Short mmCIF file of C-alpha atoms and ligand atoms in Angstrom, two decimals:
data_model
loop_
_atom_site.label_atom_id
_atom_site.label_comp_id
_atom_site.label_asym_id
_atom_site.label_seq_id
_atom_site.Cartn_x
_atom_site.Cartn_y
_atom_site.Cartn_z
CA MET B 1 -10.75 -21.73 -11.58
CA THR B 2 -7.08 -21.09 -12.08
CA THR B 3 -4.96 -18.21 -10.91
CA THR B 4 -2.56 -16.85 -13.47
CA ARG B 5 -0.02 -14.05 -13.34
CA HIS B 6 0.01 -11.80 -16.38
CA THR B 7 2.77 -9.44 -17.27
CA SER B 8 1.90 -8.08 -20.69
CA GLU B 9 0.91 -4.37 -20.71
CA SER B 10 -0.70 -3.97 -24.09
CA GLN B 11 -4.38 -4.76 -24.68
CA ASN B 12 -6.16 -5.58 -27.90
CA ILE B 13 -8.46 -2.64 -28.42
CA PRO B 14 -9.13 -2.28 -32.14
CA ALA B 15 -8.16 1.07 -33.70
CA GLY B 16 -11.21 3.32 -34.08
CA ALA B 17 -13.32 1.38 -31.54
CA ALA B 18 -14.91 3.44 -28.75
CA ALA B 19 -12.70 3.24 -25.66
CA PRO B 20 -14.05 0.78 -23.09
CA GLN B 21 -14.98 2.44 -19.81
CA LEU B 22 -13.73 1.68 -16.31
CA CYS B 23 -15.54 2.63 -13.11
CA VAL B 24 -13.69 2.24 -9.80
CA VAL B 25 -15.83 2.49 -6.66
CA THR B 26 -13.62 3.18 -3.64
CA PHE B 27 -14.33 2.44 0.03
CA GLY B 28 -12.01 2.79 3.02
CA CYS B 29 -8.93 4.87 3.66
CA GLN B 30 -6.70 7.17 1.62
CA MET B 31 -4.43 4.25 0.69
CA ASN B 32 -7.39 2.80 -1.19
CA LYS B 33 -7.97 6.14 -2.93
CA TYR B 34 -4.32 6.15 -3.99
CA ASP B 35 -4.49 2.55 -5.18
CA SER B 36 -7.64 3.39 -7.16
CA SER B 37 -5.77 6.18 -8.91
CA LEU B 38 -2.97 3.73 -9.77
CA VAL B 39 -5.52 1.29 -11.18
CA GLU B 40 -7.19 4.01 -13.26
CA GLY B 41 -3.76 4.99 -14.60
CA ARG B 42 -3.02 1.39 -15.58
CA PHE B 43 -6.33 1.03 -17.41
CA ARG B 44 -5.93 4.37 -19.18
CA LYS B 45 -2.55 3.19 -20.46
CA SER B 46 -4.34 0.11 -21.76
CA GLY B 47 -6.72 2.29 -23.79
CA TYR B 48 -9.63 2.65 -21.35
CA GLY B 49 -11.57 5.75 -20.42
CA THR B 50 -12.85 6.26 -16.88
CA THR B 51 -16.39 6.98 -15.73
CA SER B 52 -18.05 7.54 -12.38
CA SER B 53 -21.21 5.75 -13.49
CA VAL B 54 -21.47 1.98 -13.10
CA GLU B 55 -24.26 2.04 -15.72
CA ASP B 56 -21.83 3.30 -18.37
CA ALA B 57 -18.94 1.05 -17.39
CA ASP B 58 -17.61 -2.04 -19.16
CA VAL B 59 -15.45 -2.85 -16.15
CA VAL B 60 -16.43 -2.08 -12.55
CA ILE B 61 -13.85 -2.54 -9.80
CA PHE B 62 -14.77 -2.23 -6.13
CA ASN B 63 -11.80 -1.16 -4.02
CA THR B 64 -12.81 -2.53 -0.65
CA CYS B 65 -12.15 -2.03 3.07
CA SER B 66 -12.33 -4.54 5.90
CA VAL B 67 -11.51 -2.46 8.97
CA ARG B 68 -15.04 -2.64 10.39
CA ASP B 69 -17.96 -4.87 9.46
CA HIS B 70 -19.96 -1.87 8.30
CA ALA B 71 -17.37 -1.14 5.57
CA GLU B 72 -17.75 -4.69 4.24
CA GLU B 73 -21.54 -4.64 4.38
CA ARG B 74 -21.66 -1.40 2.39
CA THR B 75 -19.52 -2.99 -0.32
CA TRP B 76 -21.67 -6.12 -0.53
CA SER B 77 -24.74 -3.98 -0.85
CA TRP B 78 -23.18 -2.06 -3.78
CA VAL B 79 -22.02 -5.30 -5.38
CA GLY B 80 -25.57 -6.69 -5.01
CA GLU B 81 -26.96 -3.69 -6.89
CA LEU B 82 -25.00 -4.73 -9.97
CA LYS B 83 -26.58 -8.17 -10.23
CA GLN B 84 -29.45 -7.02 -12.46
CA LEU B 85 -27.19 -4.76 -14.53
CA LYS B 86 -24.85 -7.69 -15.20
CA LYS B 87 -27.83 -9.80 -16.33
CA ARG B 88 -28.72 -7.12 -18.86
CA ARG B 89 -25.08 -6.63 -19.89
CA PRO B 90 -23.31 -9.98 -19.49
CA ASP B 91 -20.19 -8.59 -21.19
CA MET B 92 -19.44 -6.47 -18.14
CA VAL B 93 -16.52 -7.48 -15.94
CA ILE B 94 -16.94 -6.95 -12.19
CA GLY B 95 -13.98 -7.20 -9.83
CA LEU B 96 -12.97 -6.74 -6.21
CA MET B 97 -9.66 -5.37 -4.98
CA GLY B 98 -8.44 -4.00 -1.63
CA CYS B 99 -8.52 -5.23 1.95
CA MET B 100 -11.84 -7.09 1.92
CA ALA B 101 -10.87 -8.76 -1.36
CA GLN B 102 -7.64 -9.90 0.28
CA ARG B 103 -9.51 -11.12 3.36
CA VAL B 104 -12.26 -13.11 1.60
CA GLU B 105 -10.28 -14.17 -1.50
CA GLU B 106 -12.24 -16.69 -3.59
CA GLU B 107 -15.08 -16.78 -1.05
CA ALA B 108 -16.23 -13.63 -2.86
CA PHE B 109 -17.36 -15.74 -5.82
CA LYS B 110 -19.63 -17.77 -3.53
CA ARG B 111 -21.15 -14.71 -1.91
CA ALA B 112 -21.81 -12.91 -5.23
CA ALA B 113 -21.80 -15.15 -8.29
CA HIS B 114 -21.66 -12.19 -10.69
CA ILE B 115 -18.14 -11.22 -9.52
CA ASP B 116 -15.54 -12.15 -12.15
CA LEU B 117 -12.23 -11.39 -10.50
CA VAL B 118 -10.53 -10.79 -7.18
CA ALA B 119 -7.20 -8.97 -6.86
CA GLY B 120 -5.38 -8.84 -3.50
CA THR B 121 -3.82 -5.74 -1.96
CA ARG B 122 -0.49 -6.36 -3.68
CA GLN B 123 -1.81 -7.63 -7.00
CA PHE B 124 -3.99 -4.86 -8.39
CA GLN B 125 -1.33 -3.78 -10.88
CA HIS B 126 -2.33 -6.85 -12.91
CA LEU B 127 -6.00 -5.86 -13.16
CA PRO B 128 -6.09 -4.88 -16.87
CA GLN B 129 -4.55 -8.23 -17.77
CA MET B 130 -6.91 -10.06 -15.40
CA VAL B 131 -9.87 -8.43 -17.18
CA GLU B 132 -8.51 -9.61 -20.55
CA GLU B 133 -8.06 -13.08 -19.11
CA VAL B 134 -11.71 -13.17 -17.95
CA ARG B 135 -12.80 -12.08 -21.44
CA SER B 136 -10.70 -14.68 -23.21
CA ARG B 137 -11.98 -17.42 -20.88
CA ARG B 138 -15.56 -16.32 -21.57
CA ALA B 139 -14.90 -16.72 -25.28
CA ASP B 140 -13.84 -20.33 -24.67
CA SER B 141 -17.11 -22.28 -24.71
CA SER B 142 -15.49 -25.34 -23.14
CA LEU B 143 -15.08 -23.49 -19.80
CA SER B 144 -17.75 -23.45 -17.10
CA ARG B 145 -18.77 -20.18 -15.36
CA SER B 146 -16.55 -20.94 -12.37
CA ASP B 147 -13.57 -21.53 -14.66
CA GLU B 148 -14.02 -18.10 -16.23
CA ARG B 149 -13.14 -16.35 -13.00
CA VAL B 150 -9.71 -15.13 -11.98
CA ALA B 151 -8.33 -14.58 -8.47
CA PHE B 152 -4.87 -13.40 -7.63
CA THR B 153 -4.19 -12.70 -3.97
CA ASP B 154 -0.53 -13.58 -3.28
CA MET B 155 1.20 -11.18 -0.89
CA ALA B 156 3.91 -10.15 -3.34
CA ALA B 157 6.95 -8.44 -1.87
CA GLU B 158 6.45 -5.32 -3.93
CA VAL B 159 3.77 -3.31 -5.65
CA PRO B 160 5.53 -1.83 -8.67
CA VAL B 161 4.49 1.75 -9.48
CA ASP B 162 5.33 3.14 -12.90
CA ARG B 163 3.45 6.28 -13.86
CA THR B 164 5.45 7.15 -16.98
CA GLY B 165 3.17 8.08 -19.85
CA GLU B 166 0.21 8.55 -17.49
CA ILE B 167 -1.69 11.82 -17.39
CA TRP B 168 -2.63 13.07 -13.93
CA THR B 169 -6.24 14.21 -13.72
CA GLY B 170 -6.54 14.52 -9.95
CA GLY B 171 -5.91 18.27 -9.52
CA ARG B 172 -3.63 19.98 -7.02
CA GLN B 173 -3.61 17.28 -4.38
CA ALA B 174 -2.26 13.77 -4.55
CA PHE B 175 -1.47 10.85 -2.31
CA LEU B 176 1.80 9.00 -2.29
CA ALA B 177 2.03 5.61 -0.55
CA VAL B 178 5.55 5.56 0.83
CA MET B 179 5.16 2.26 2.65
CA ARG B 180 2.58 -0.51 2.79
CA GLY B 181 1.68 -3.02 5.45
CA CYS B 182 2.21 -3.09 9.18
CA ALA B 183 4.76 -4.84 11.38
CA LEU B 184 2.65 -4.44 14.52
CA SER B 185 -0.15 -6.67 15.72
CA CYS B 186 -2.82 -4.67 17.54
CA THR B 187 -5.24 -7.32 18.72
CA TYR B 188 -8.38 -5.70 17.21
CA CYS B 189 -7.00 -4.95 13.75
CA VAL B 190 -7.35 -6.79 10.42
CA VAL B 191 -4.83 -4.61 8.60
CA PRO B 192 -1.68 -6.72 9.15
CA MET B 193 -3.62 -9.65 7.63
CA THR B 194 -4.99 -7.71 4.68
CA ARG B 195 -1.97 -5.55 3.92
CA GLY B 196 0.87 -7.84 5.00
CA GLY B 197 4.27 -6.86 6.40
CA VAL B 198 6.10 -3.56 5.93
CA GLN B 199 7.29 -2.76 2.45
CA SER B 200 8.83 0.69 1.93
CA ARG B 201 9.64 2.23 -1.43
CA SER B 202 13.08 3.74 -1.92
CA ILE B 203 13.68 7.48 -1.60
CA PRO B 204 14.76 7.88 -5.27
CA GLN B 205 11.59 6.11 -6.47
CA LEU B 206 9.40 8.29 -4.28
CA VAL B 207 11.17 11.49 -5.30
CA GLN B 208 10.66 10.47 -8.92
CA GLU B 209 6.92 9.98 -8.38
CA ALA B 210 6.68 13.27 -6.43
CA ARG B 211 8.42 15.08 -9.31
CA TRP B 212 6.07 13.47 -11.79
CA HIS B 213 3.16 14.80 -9.72
CA ALA B 214 4.66 18.26 -9.29
CA ASP B 215 5.36 18.49 -13.05
CA GLN B 216 1.65 17.87 -13.62
CA GLY B 217 0.52 20.61 -11.24
CA VAL B 218 0.24 18.81 -7.91
CA LYS B 219 1.05 21.17 -5.03
CA VAL B 220 0.03 19.15 -1.96
CA LEU B 221 1.32 15.65 -1.42
CA THR B 222 0.00 13.47 1.39
CA LEU B 223 2.39 10.67 2.32
CA LEU B 224 0.55 7.48 3.17
CA GLY B 225 1.34 4.37 5.11
CA GLN B 226 -0.50 2.13 7.55
CA THR B 227 2.15 3.30 10.03
CA VAL B 228 3.81 5.90 7.84
CA ASN B 229 6.57 6.71 10.33
CA SER B 230 7.78 3.11 10.31
CA TYR B 231 8.98 3.97 6.80
CA GLY B 232 12.32 2.29 6.16
CA GLU B 233 12.03 -0.36 8.90
CA ASP B 234 12.49 -2.97 6.18
CA PHE B 235 15.62 -1.36 4.71
CA SER B 236 18.94 -2.96 5.50
CA VAL B 237 21.14 -1.32 8.14
CA PRO B 238 23.99 0.61 6.46
CA LEU B 239 27.39 -1.03 6.54
CA GLU B 240 30.25 0.54 8.50
CA GLY B 241 31.51 3.65 6.71
CA GLN B 242 28.30 4.17 4.71
CA PRO B 243 26.07 7.22 5.27
CA ARG B 244 23.56 6.67 8.08
CA GLY B 245 19.91 7.75 7.96
CA THR B 246 17.42 9.08 10.51
CA GLY B 247 15.60 5.77 11.00
CA ARG B 248 16.22 3.05 13.54
CA GLN B 249 19.79 1.70 13.67
CA GLY B 250 20.90 4.26 11.12
CA ARG B 251 18.54 3.06 8.37
CA GLU B 252 17.00 5.64 6.08
CA GLY B 253 13.79 6.84 7.70
CA LEU B 254 10.85 9.16 7.16
CA GLY B 255 13.00 12.17 8.15
CA ASP B 256 15.36 11.48 5.23
CA LEU B 257 12.41 11.16 2.88
CA LEU B 258 10.94 14.49 4.05
CA ARG B 259 14.27 16.22 3.45
CA ALA B 260 14.43 14.78 -0.07
CA LEU B 261 10.81 15.73 -0.90
CA GLN B 262 11.35 19.26 0.46
CA GLU B 263 13.66 19.81 -2.55
CA VAL B 264 11.08 18.83 -5.19
CA PRO B 265 10.39 22.01 -7.20
CA GLY B 266 6.72 23.00 -7.46
CA LEU B 267 5.62 21.03 -4.44
CA GLU B 268 4.19 23.36 -1.76
CA ARG B 269 2.85 21.21 1.09
CA ILE B 270 3.67 17.79 2.47
CA ARG B 271 1.30 15.97 4.85
CA MET B 272 1.45 12.55 6.47
CA ILE B 273 -1.09 9.93 7.62
CA THR B 274 -1.09 7.86 9.85
CA LEU B 275 1.71 7.75 12.41
CA HIS B 276 2.23 5.25 15.21
CA PRO B 277 3.56 6.59 18.54
CA SER B 278 6.24 3.90 18.72
CA TYR B 279 8.03 5.36 15.71
CA ALA B 280 7.59 9.05 16.62
CA THR B 281 11.22 10.08 16.99
CA ARG B 282 13.23 13.24 17.55
CA ALA B 283 14.89 12.70 14.14
CA LEU B 284 11.46 12.90 12.49
CA ALA B 285 10.56 16.07 14.43
CA GLU B 286 13.90 17.64 13.46
CA ALA B 287 13.32 16.89 9.80
CA MET B 288 9.84 18.45 10.07
CA ARG B 289 11.36 21.52 11.73
CA ASP B 290 13.91 21.86 8.92
CA CYS B 291 11.40 21.38 6.10
CA ASP B 292 9.03 24.32 5.79
CA LYS B 293 6.83 22.46 3.30
CA VAL B 294 5.79 19.93 5.93
CA ASP B 295 2.55 20.63 7.85
CA ARG B 296 2.74 21.12 11.61
CA PHE B 297 -0.03 18.62 12.16
CA LEU B 298 0.27 14.89 12.77
CA PRO B 299 -2.35 12.17 13.21
CA LEU B 300 -0.88 10.15 16.08
CA PRO B 301 -3.65 7.81 17.27
CA ALA B 302 -3.75 7.01 21.00
CA GLN B 303 -6.75 4.61 20.63
CA ALA B 304 -7.39 4.46 24.41
CA GLY B 305 -6.54 6.34 27.60
CA SER B 306 -6.06 3.40 29.93
CA ASP B 307 -2.94 1.27 30.35
CA PRO B 308 -4.79 -2.06 30.85
CA VAL B 309 -6.80 -1.43 27.66
CA LEU B 310 -3.71 -0.41 25.67
CA LYS B 311 -2.07 -3.61 26.89
CA ARG B 312 -5.00 -5.78 25.78
CA MET B 313 -4.98 -3.91 22.47
CA LYS B 314 -1.25 -4.66 22.24
CA ARG B 315 -0.57 -1.12 21.13
CA ALA B 316 3.09 -1.39 22.18
CA TYR B 317 2.98 1.73 24.40
CA ASN B 318 1.43 2.86 27.66
CA LEU B 319 0.22 6.36 28.43
CA ASP B 320 3.57 7.46 29.81
CA LEU B 321 5.37 6.32 26.70
CA TYR B 322 2.82 8.11 24.53
CA ARG B 323 3.37 11.28 26.61
CA LYS B 324 7.13 10.93 26.19
CA ARG B 325 6.83 10.59 22.41
CA ALA B 326 4.43 13.52 22.12
CA ASP B 327 6.66 15.64 24.40
CA THR B 328 9.69 14.86 22.23
CA LEU B 329 7.82 15.98 19.12
CA ARG B 330 6.56 19.14 20.84
CA SER B 331 9.98 19.99 22.29
CA VAL B 332 11.27 20.30 18.71
CA LEU B 333 8.01 21.64 17.21
CA PRO B 334 6.31 23.74 19.92
CA ASP B 335 3.39 24.65 17.62
CA LEU B 336 2.64 21.05 16.56
CA GLU B 337 -1.05 20.04 16.56
CA LEU B 338 -1.94 16.38 17.05
CA GLY B 339 -4.98 14.35 16.04
CA SER B 340 -6.04 10.94 17.32
CA ASP B 341 -8.20 7.90 16.59
CA TRP B 342 -10.09 6.22 19.44
CA ILE B 343 -11.82 2.91 19.93
CA VAL B 344 -14.57 2.90 22.55
CA GLY B 345 -16.06 -0.23 24.08
CA PHE B 346 -13.06 -2.49 23.46
CA SER B 347 -13.31 -5.88 25.21
CA GLY B 348 -13.26 -5.38 28.97
CA GLU B 349 -13.32 -1.56 28.82
CA THR B 350 -14.71 -0.36 32.17
CA GLU B 351 -16.30 3.01 32.86
CA GLU B 352 -13.03 4.00 34.54
CA ASP B 353 -11.00 2.98 31.46
CA PHE B 354 -13.34 5.00 29.29
CA VAL B 355 -13.05 8.10 31.47
CA GLY B 356 -9.29 7.66 30.99
CA SER B 357 -9.83 8.18 27.23
CA GLN B 358 -11.76 11.38 27.91
CA ARG B 359 -8.99 12.60 30.25
CA PHE B 360 -6.19 11.73 27.83
CA LEU B 361 -7.96 13.48 24.97
CA GLU B 362 -8.21 16.60 27.16
CA GLU B 363 -4.65 16.27 28.44
CA GLN B 364 -3.11 15.99 24.98
CA GLN B 365 -5.52 18.55 23.49
CA PHE B 366 -6.02 16.58 20.28
CA ILE B 367 -7.48 18.99 17.76
CA VAL B 368 -9.09 16.31 15.52
CA ASN B 369 -10.49 12.99 16.72
CA TYR B 370 -11.94 10.02 14.88
CA ILE B 371 -13.93 7.85 17.26
CA PHE B 372 -15.03 4.28 16.53
CA LYS B 373 -17.11 1.73 18.42
CA TYR B 374 -15.13 -1.47 18.82
CA ASP B 375 -16.10 -3.99 16.18
CA GLU B 376 -14.90 -7.57 16.51
CA ARG B 377 -13.12 -8.65 13.33
CA PRO B 378 -12.72 -12.25 12.20
CA LEU B 379 -9.38 -13.97 12.87
CA THR B 380 -7.98 -11.10 14.95
CA LYS B 381 -6.55 -11.92 18.37
CA ALA B 382 -9.26 -9.86 20.09
CA ALA B 383 -11.96 -11.93 18.37
CA GLY B 384 -11.08 -14.52 21.03
CA PHE B 385 -11.70 -11.99 23.85
CA PRO B 386 -15.25 -11.61 25.09
CA ASP B 387 -16.83 -8.62 23.33
CA ASP B 388 -18.52 -7.80 26.59
CA VAL B 389 -19.38 -4.12 26.29
CA PRO B 390 -23.04 -3.94 25.25
CA GLU B 391 -23.81 -2.03 22.05
CA ALA B 392 -25.88 0.53 23.96
CA ILE B 393 -22.89 1.37 26.16
CA LYS B 394 -20.55 1.56 23.15
CA LYS B 395 -23.01 4.01 21.60
CA GLU B 396 -23.24 6.08 24.75
CA ARG B 397 -19.43 6.22 25.17
CA HIS B 398 -19.05 7.13 21.52
CA GLN B 399 -21.38 10.06 22.09
CA ARG B 400 -19.62 11.15 25.27
CA LEU B 401 -16.17 11.03 23.70
CA MET B 402 -17.49 13.01 20.73
CA GLU B 403 -18.64 15.66 23.19
CA THR B 404 -15.23 15.74 24.86
CA SER B 405 -13.61 16.02 21.44
CA GLU B 406 -15.90 18.89 20.42
CA ARG B 407 -15.17 20.74 23.65
CA VAL B 408 -11.39 20.35 23.24
CA GLN B 409 -11.57 21.27 19.57
CA ARG B 410 -13.54 24.42 20.38
CA ALA B 411 -10.96 25.43 22.97
CA ARG B 412 -8.08 24.82 20.55
CA PHE B 413 -9.90 26.71 17.79
CA GLU B 414 -10.45 29.64 20.13
CA GLN B 415 -6.71 29.75 20.79
CA TRP B 416 -6.11 30.02 17.06
CA CYS B 417 -8.84 32.59 16.46
CA GLY B 418 -7.53 36.07 15.67
CA ARG B 419 -4.11 34.79 14.69
CA THR B 420 -2.57 34.74 11.23
CA GLU B 421 -1.96 31.39 9.62
CA GLN B 422 -0.30 30.35 6.39
CA VAL B 423 -3.10 28.72 4.41
CA PHE B 424 -2.79 26.71 1.26
CA LEU B 425 -5.90 27.39 -0.87
CA GLU B 426 -7.06 24.15 -2.40
CA ALA B 427 -10.60 24.42 -3.76
CA VAL B 428 -13.57 26.62 -4.57
CA SER B 429 -16.43 26.11 -2.12
CA PRO B 430 -19.09 23.88 -3.68
CA ARG B 431 -21.73 26.22 -2.21
CA ASP B 432 -20.30 29.61 -3.19
CA ALA B 433 -18.01 30.30 -6.16
CA ASN B 434 -16.54 33.35 -4.38
CA ILE B 435 -15.32 31.39 -1.39
CA LEU B 436 -12.02 29.50 -1.43
CA GLN B 437 -11.23 26.66 0.95
CA GLY B 438 -7.90 25.51 2.22
CA ARG B 439 -5.91 24.11 5.10
CA SER B 440 -3.45 25.86 7.30
CA VAL B 441 -0.01 24.48 8.06
CA HIS B 442 -1.46 23.37 11.42
CA GLY B 443 -4.17 21.35 9.69
CA LEU B 444 -6.98 23.87 10.28
CA SER B 445 -9.76 24.11 7.67
CA VAL B 446 -10.04 27.72 6.54
CA SER B 447 -12.27 29.53 4.06
CA ILE B 448 -11.81 33.04 2.70
CA ALA B 449 -13.48 35.24 0.11
CA GLY B 450 -11.36 35.26 -3.02
CA GLY B 451 -11.06 34.61 -6.72
CA GLU B 452 -9.74 31.54 -8.54
CA GLU B 453 -6.39 33.24 -9.21
CA LEU B 454 -5.47 32.46 -5.58
CA LEU B 455 -6.08 28.71 -5.94
CA GLY B 456 -2.95 26.67 -5.50
CA THR B 457 -1.14 29.37 -3.55
CA LYS B 458 -0.12 29.70 0.08
CA VAL B 459 -1.29 32.95 1.63
CA PRO B 460 -1.32 34.50 5.11
CA VAL B 461 -4.88 34.56 6.47
CA ILE B 462 -6.22 36.26 9.59
CA LEU B 463 -8.52 33.74 11.29
CA ASP B 464 -11.53 35.90 12.12
CA GLU B 465 -14.16 33.44 13.22
CA CYS B 466 -14.33 29.78 14.12
CA THR B 467 -17.23 27.41 13.51
CA ALA B 468 -17.67 23.75 14.42
CA TYR B 469 -15.67 22.73 11.34
CA GLY B 470 -13.01 25.37 10.90
CA PHE B 471 -12.39 29.04 10.35
CA SER B 472 -13.45 31.87 8.14
CA GLY B 473 -10.79 34.47 7.61
CA ARG B 474 -9.43 37.18 5.36
CA LEU B 475 -6.21 37.72 3.49
CA ALA B 476 -3.49 39.40 5.51
CA ARG B 477 -1.21 41.34 3.24
CA GLY B 478 2.04 39.99 4.70
CA THR B 479 3.95 42.17 7.10
CA ALA B 480 7.05 40.92 8.88
CA SER B 481 5.24 40.58 12.21
CA GLU B 482 2.36 38.64 10.61
CA ASP B 483 4.83 36.29 9.01
CA LEU B 484 6.36 35.65 12.41
CA ALA B 485 2.95 34.81 13.85
CA CYS B 486 2.34 32.51 10.86
CA ASN B 487 5.20 30.34 11.94
CA GLY B 488 3.37 29.75 15.18
CA THR B 489 6.17 31.11 17.34
CA GLU B 490 4.15 33.97 18.77
CA GLY B 491 0.87 34.63 20.42
CA LYS B 492 0.00 31.16 21.72
N1 SAH E 501 -2.50 2.21 11.44
C1 SAH E 501 -3.30 3.13 12.12
C2 SAH E 501 -4.79 2.86 12.03
C3 SAH E 501 -5.37 2.09 10.90
S1 SAH E 501 -7.07 1.63 10.99
C4 SAH E 501 -2.89 3.14 13.61
O1 SAH E 501 -2.23 2.26 14.05
O2 SAH E 501 -3.30 4.03 14.31
C5 SAH E 501 -7.91 3.16 11.25
C6 SAH E 501 -8.62 3.24 12.57
O3 SAH E 501 -9.70 2.32 12.62
C7 SAH E 501 -7.77 2.85 13.76
O4 SAH E 501 -6.97 3.92 14.18
C8 SAH E 501 -8.77 2.44 14.79
O5 SAH E 501 -9.14 3.53 15.60
C9 SAH E 501 -9.95 1.98 13.96
N2 SAH E 501 -10.12 0.53 14.03
C10 SAH E 501 -9.28 -0.42 13.59
N3 SAH E 501 -9.78 -1.65 13.86
C11 SAH E 501 -10.96 -1.46 14.50
C12 SAH E 501 -11.94 -2.33 15.04
N4 SAH E 501 -11.80 -3.64 15.00
N5 SAH E 501 -13.04 -1.78 15.62
C13 SAH E 501 -13.20 -0.44 15.66
N6 SAH E 501 -12.30 0.43 15.16
C14 SAH E 501 -11.19 -0.07 14.59
FE1 SF4 E 502 -3.64 -1.96 12.72
FE2 SF4 E 502 -2.16 -1.48 14.83
FE3 SF4 E 502 -1.00 -1.81 12.47
FE4 SF4 E 502 -2.43 0.38 12.96
S1 SF4 E 502 -0.52 -0.23 14.00
S2 SF4 E 502 -2.52 -0.88 11.11
S3 SF4 E 502 -4.07 -0.37 14.25
S4 SF4 E 502 -2.09 -3.36 13.61
FE1 F3S E 503 -9.68 -0.33 5.31
FE2 F3S E 503 -7.57 -1.59 4.49
FE3 F3S E 503 -7.52 1.01 4.67
S1 F3S E 503 -8.94 -2.28 6.07
S2 F3S E 503 -8.87 1.38 6.40
S3 F3S E 503 -8.79 -0.15 3.30
S4 F3S E 503 -5.85 -0.36 5.15
#
């Protein structure tokens, strides 16, 4: 098997032939969803159609995740399902991309012999050409099965994104990866290995892509990065006399990007996932304050509520530092809501450490929490620590932290109940065509009765009732006092 880089864009699809079909099956986080949309765009430019059915597809690409073992097992089980289909339709091309693909590289071919190609996390832009390469190798009868396969997993410095000529089919919401990779090294995490070091895209490039989206009807843009607020860490420091940005040492930072995106006509809301406390700065909070398109909600994972655990996780902060960062954000944005991720049962986590997580969740009043049982990942630093918390205890702590989270969420929701929030209406409820669903600027899920003409607009909504998942409300026909309350400066 050889690995070859291909640069040609055009494919040889005969005029009049039915368009070949691509099916991308996506696992993992929003970055994978974004990457899948880039891949679909590339294939469409090469003359492909897209389908959600593997049965109808000529090319199936699995966009994979490696963060926990369960994510990998689910992928292998899907891949296994295609074995019989491939026997019936040997012309199919089956590929892997994403974090697991990057982690296992060519091992994938050993685990599932019907896989034809593997593209790493910074190589997926070459997928249409890789598919053509597989096809041309198949046509060469002198090559063995293993020589037909193609793998390309180099950690290239950049993932070029060029959406010119593409037609956006994703509706009112879109993702925009502003940076990739991670410069940190949390001991439990595979991401630095699968995604590599930090690579930020320039502000003009990102504004161009945001404009392209807005021109095609996108209203809500979610900025993505493994640590999205480390955006710009890889930019060079400005020389003396040159304009200085909001990032570290005067580099351009996420605050500068927000200010630039605020000016994109047609764009209504800007969201961000996921932030790391170490890069949560006053400059970022000030940019959020000055940009009314930016949501007043941030996912700022704490992961644990015990200093010894945070130290073993190598999270690069202790609880006091986290508090300081959160206080800085809240001093500029008093109505800011925070969400968090948590790992329970990390190596050496005692009952006392765990209770610390419950306390910290309550103290910081996180309104949304994603809770995971620690899962030892190959080649991470923590894989060398004893994974000494029994599964039954992990399960029990998971349950207890969920209960804490539900209690805190209920209390926060009750504080919001009865108030008026600005809500961006995003979708019609799948269960009732007369109900519209949306999210408030503080990240609350809200549904109201209303017709499709309101979709894609931001409206003031009185939050009448809260459920376990969000709110039901009704349109408030904007008065000056309601607008004031919408900005979250009153009534809390
Ligand atoms: N970059 C983000 C998180 C990316 S991974 C951050 O630093 O916060 C998404 C979430 O998966 C993490 O926040 C963490 O809670 C969880 N996670 C990562 N590795 C894990 C592991 N080995 N076991 C269990 N959960 C894990
Ligand atoms: Fe993983 Fe830590 Fe980087 Fe997040 S900050 S991606 S948890 S290494
Ligand atoms: Fe998974 Fe990679 Fe995202 S490991 S969570 S797909 S960054």
